[in-house]
Amino acid sequence: MSLTALEIRHMETLLALAECGSLSKAASRLFLTQSALSHQLKALEIHFGASLIEKNVRPLRFTAIGQRLLTLARTVLPQMAEAGRDVARLAQGHAGPLRIAVQCHNCFDWLMPAMDAYRTLWPEVELDIISGFLMNPLPLLDQGEAELAIIHDRQEPPPSIVFSPLFRYESVALMSPRHRLAAKPWLEAADFGAETLITYPVPDEMLDVMKHCLTPAKINPKRRTAELTVAILQLVASGRGIAALPSWTVGNYLERGYVVSRPIGQHGLRCELYAATTRAGAEAAYIREFIALTRIQSLTEFAGVSAL
Amino acid sequence: MSLTALEIRHMETLLALAECGSLSKAASRLFLTQSALSHQLKALEIHFGASLIEKNVRPLRFTAIGQRLLTLARTVLPQMAEAGRDVARLAQGHAGPLRIAVQCHNCFDWLMPAMDAYRTLWPEVELDIISGFLMNPLPLLDQGEAELAIIHDRQEPPPSIVFSPLFRYESVALMSPRHRLAAKPWLEAADFGAETLITYPVPDEMLDVMKHCLTPAKINPKRRTAELTVAILQLVASGRGIAALPSWTVGNYLERGYVVSRPIGQHGLRCELYAATTRAGAEAAYIREFIALTRIQSLTEFAGVSAL
DNA sequence: TTAATGACATGAGCCTAATTCATCACAGGT
DNA sequence: ACCTGTGATGAATTAGGCTCATGTCATTAA
């Protein structure tokens, strides 16, 4: 009933619960099963002799006791994280540079805010983006020219490399509200055939729609390219063609009604992002924390982004 | 390398280490083996890639990293304890009274400071001492007339009662520096035969020397009694007889040279104290914390007091 | 030097307990 | 009624923390 019995794991659970609003969501964020959290909560409730959350309401609500423990978690966990950083700084003679190889334009949208947040935690780390937009950035890691690479979709990592899951997002088709395809509840590959597809100026393999949907269906629509996301959206809004972008990059435009979004395929087109490091990099605290931070931050900031 | 891996258990270990100055002492305070702490530290050192303490020097010293984690523990653990109290208050409608049955006079010496400390943590608990000096205070617990009883020496608790170890102390013989027995390095039972023994006015069974040393040896010295510890010490200092008291009650008098202390028996006379509660009481947070607090406080405040 | 003592290290095995797995139950929405 | 999402539950599995029985090392005494 006293100090022990409430473990760090429990505080992390409470924090995730507060942000996700359901056991199952919180579980996947913590890389655990829903069952684990259910058991955890049950144990706590037995221990304290009172319930911590009301689960019959969505999103779930914290009881007074649950809130007290939640505020504890909110004060304690950051203190521990800070101590962990200090120790890492002391243990491994001051951290090196962190050069990030990115494959896709979209990445900047979530990478930038994450880098900003990270910089306050590890001011001495030299952050750098390597944006050659290479097809395969993994060799850069082995060659020591980058510490981190952002990888699309699950694949078998080479022995020298470690993958860490970041998150899953959905790519949606975007079109003018007056576009004829806007009438359909969802688009299939064939719908793209007669359209002009507006994309970033990169190879097809680096475009989610092409790689996962159109190329397999042997459909190759007309193209028009733009460097910037806003430019693509402008073209879409003025009816010059359709585009396919991650759902969370276009929140504002959707809300204002300039464009509408439709799932690609009946169940949507889901893409996965992984962070790749060398085995050594996966040990280094300052790199591990960058991965953890981008993951959490993206999961909380962006709607339509989910844990994997 | 980051947040997780440092558990509450580790912080408690660091705290105990800082106070005890050795693995083995800290271990017994935590109710663990020395081996457990050694494994714990090893795991942490592997995890952080650096050592936390220098063990080749006594008392052991913390490295910079160890100190950082120690200060973390010193901030985090009290926060968790406070949250635990708040939750207990919320969960079990405000705690009841805490009436403590004591057998011996000496107990006041450590009970009073502990009660003062406890009162600031649980102001709403009504503290009370029941000092009938009964031989067997356990029935009071069953009858609901006390919540806690202080018990001397290990014994088999009745089924309705739970014992919690408090600490072990040593009773020493006290005499004037000019007393003839002061020449001996330690006293045996026979030495007391010709002396006047100065004690509290209570039955023999409640006096450590009598119960564990003289009565078994069938030695019954002359007596003189005094209510207060200071009065006993005054009589001893002026050569009116010898006394036997817990070593830590007489610190000041020893330092000033008014009296000297000698072990009773070759290896000293060690006594054990336990806290007894009903099974229900052992569940209640406000009672458990009183026990934990008195134990820790006595262990840290008084020299010659050790964990059991 | 040889014992003897005290403190920490270490590997093996045990045992607790946290997690998963495979279900079940329930609610809300269509 | 049926599906979908969410939480609960008991059993089985697994991980990892602790103890036990040693080993090593340093210090002190004979």
Short mmCIF file of C-alpha atoms in Angstrom, two decimals, chain B residues 121-265:
data_model
loop_
_atom_site.label_atom_id
_atom_site.label_comp_id
_atom_site.label_asym_id
_atom_site.label_seq_id
_atom_site.Cartn_x
_atom_site.Cartn_y
_atom_site.Cartn_z
CA LEU B 121 3.34 13.01 7.06
CA TRP B 122 -0.04 11.89 8.41
CA PRO B 123 -1.35 14.85 10.40
CA GLU B 124 -4.85 13.42 10.52
CA VAL B 125 -3.81 10.24 12.32
CA GLU B 126 -4.39 10.40 16.07
CA LEU B 127 -1.24 9.07 17.67
CA ASP B 128 -1.46 7.59 21.12
CA ILE B 129 0.79 5.57 23.38
CA ILE B 130 -0.65 2.87 25.62
CA SER B 131 1.97 2.39 28.29
CA GLY B 132 0.45 0.06 30.79
CA PHE B 133 3.72 -1.85 30.45
CA LEU B 134 1.82 -5.06 30.17
CA MET B 135 3.66 -8.32 29.85
CA ASN B 136 1.80 -9.33 26.75
CA PRO B 137 0.32 -6.52 24.71
CA LEU B 138 -0.87 -8.73 21.86
CA PRO B 139 -4.43 -9.20 23.21
CA LEU B 140 -4.86 -5.45 22.99
CA LEU B 141 -4.58 -5.74 19.23
CA ASP B 142 -7.24 -8.40 18.96
CA GLN B 143 -9.50 -6.50 21.30
CA GLY B 144 -9.23 -3.41 19.15
CA GLU B 145 -7.68 -1.33 21.90
CA ALA B 146 -4.42 -0.80 20.07
CA GLU B 147 -3.32 -0.83 16.45
CA LEU B 148 0.36 -1.49 17.05
CA ALA B 149 2.41 -3.24 19.69
CA ILE B 150 6.16 -3.20 20.18
CA ILE B 151 7.44 -6.71 20.85
CA HIS B 152 10.79 -7.87 22.19
CA ASP B 153 12.53 -10.76 20.52
CA ARG B 154 11.42 -13.18 17.90
CA GLN B 155 8.48 -15.37 18.84
CA GLU B 156 5.79 -17.20 16.99
CA PRO B 157 3.00 -14.71 16.18
CA PRO B 158 -0.56 -15.94 16.78
CA PRO B 159 -2.54 -16.43 13.56
CA SER B 160 -4.41 -13.15 13.81
CA ILE B 161 -1.23 -11.11 14.26
CA VAL B 162 1.55 -10.05 11.89
CA PHE B 163 5.07 -9.23 13.01
CA SER B 164 7.31 -6.80 11.16
CA PRO B 165 10.99 -6.58 12.06
CA LEU B 166 12.09 -3.22 13.36
CA PHE B 167 15.76 -3.48 14.31
CA ARG B 168 18.36 -5.12 16.48
CA TYR B 169 20.20 -3.28 19.22
CA GLU B 170 22.79 -4.13 21.82
CA SER B 171 22.31 -3.80 25.54
CA VAL B 172 25.51 -2.82 27.31
CA ALA B 173 26.54 -2.74 30.91
CA LEU B 174 27.19 0.75 32.27
CA MET B 175 29.38 1.65 35.22
CA SER B 176 31.49 4.39 36.61
CA PRO B 177 34.93 4.65 34.98
CA ARG B 178 36.42 3.94 38.40
CA HIS B 179 34.31 0.85 38.97
CA ARG B 180 36.34 -2.33 39.46
CA LEU B 181 34.50 -4.12 36.64
CA ALA B 182 35.52 -1.37 34.21
CA ALA B 183 38.86 -3.15 34.01
CA LYS B 184 37.29 -6.12 32.25
CA PRO B 185 36.88 -6.02 28.45
CA TRP B 186 33.44 -7.60 28.78
CA LEU B 187 31.19 -8.81 31.60
CA GLU B 188 29.68 -12.20 32.23
CA ALA B 189 26.64 -13.08 34.24
CA ALA B 190 28.64 -13.94 37.35
CA ASP B 191 30.09 -10.43 37.48
CA PHE B 192 26.67 -9.02 38.28
CA GLY B 193 26.17 -11.20 41.38
CA ALA B 194 27.93 -8.93 43.83
CA GLU B 195 26.69 -5.66 42.32
CA THR B 196 23.67 -3.44 42.69
CA LEU B 197 21.71 -3.44 39.46
CA ILE B 198 19.92 -0.20 38.67
CA THR B 199 16.84 -0.68 36.49
CA TYR B 200 13.47 0.69 35.57
CA PRO B 201 10.76 -0.38 38.05
CA VAL B 202 9.30 -3.15 35.89
CA PRO B 203 9.14 -6.96 36.11
CA ASP B 204 12.31 -8.90 35.34
CA GLU B 205 10.88 -10.34 32.15
CA MET B 206 10.84 -6.88 30.65
CA LEU B 207 14.49 -6.16 31.38
CA ASP B 208 16.84 -7.42 28.68
CA VAL B 209 19.73 -8.28 31.05
CA MET B 210 17.56 -10.25 33.40
CA LYS B 211 15.57 -12.07 30.79
CA HIS B 212 18.45 -13.08 28.53
CA CYS B 213 21.42 -13.23 30.83
CA LEU B 214 20.99 -13.18 34.59
CA THR B 215 17.76 -15.12 35.09
CA PRO B 216 18.98 -18.02 32.92
CA ALA B 217 22.22 -17.98 34.94
CA LYS B 218 20.16 -17.95 38.15
CA ILE B 219 21.81 -14.74 39.29
CA ASN B 220 19.69 -12.19 41.08
CA PRO B 221 21.65 -9.11 42.10
CA LYS B 222 20.55 -6.43 44.51
CA ARG B 223 18.25 -3.88 42.94
CA ARG B 224 17.63 -0.23 42.86
CA THR B 225 15.08 1.33 40.53
CA ALA B 226 14.57 4.67 38.85
CA GLU B 227 11.86 5.81 36.47
CA LEU B 228 13.97 7.90 34.16
CA THR B 229 16.98 7.02 32.09
CA VAL B 230 18.86 10.11 33.26
CA ALA B 231 18.26 9.16 36.85
CA ILE B 232 19.68 5.70 36.26
CA LEU B 233 22.73 7.20 34.63
CA GLN B 234 23.26 9.61 37.51
CA LEU B 235 23.25 6.72 39.95
CA VAL B 236 25.67 4.78 37.80
CA ALA B 237 27.99 7.75 37.40
CA SER B 238 28.16 8.24 41.15
CA GLY B 239 29.12 4.61 41.68
CA ARG B 240 25.90 3.41 43.29
CA GLY B 241 25.71 0.36 41.05
CA ILE B 242 25.73 -0.83 37.45
CA ALA B 243 23.00 -0.70 34.83
CA ALA B 244 22.25 -2.31 31.49
CA LEU B 245 20.73 -0.20 28.75
CA PRO B 246 20.59 -0.12 24.98
CA SER B 247 23.87 1.22 23.71
CA TRP B 248 22.27 4.06 21.82
CA THR B 249 20.42 5.57 24.76
CA VAL B 250 23.64 6.57 26.44
CA GLY B 251 25.69 8.12 23.65
CA ASN B 252 26.14 11.51 25.31
CA TYR B 253 27.07 10.16 28.70
CA LEU B 254 29.69 7.88 27.21
CA GLU B 255 31.28 10.65 25.23
CA ARG B 256 31.61 12.84 28.28
CA GLY B 257 33.27 10.03 30.21
CA TYR B 258 30.78 10.04 33.09
CA VAL B 259 30.16 6.35 32.55
CA VAL B 260 31.78 3.58 30.54
CA SER B 261 30.09 0.72 28.73
CA ARG B 262 31.10 -2.92 28.45
CA PRO B 263 29.54 -5.71 26.38
CA ILE B 264 27.41 -8.18 28.29
CA GLY B 265 28.80 -11.58 27.42
#
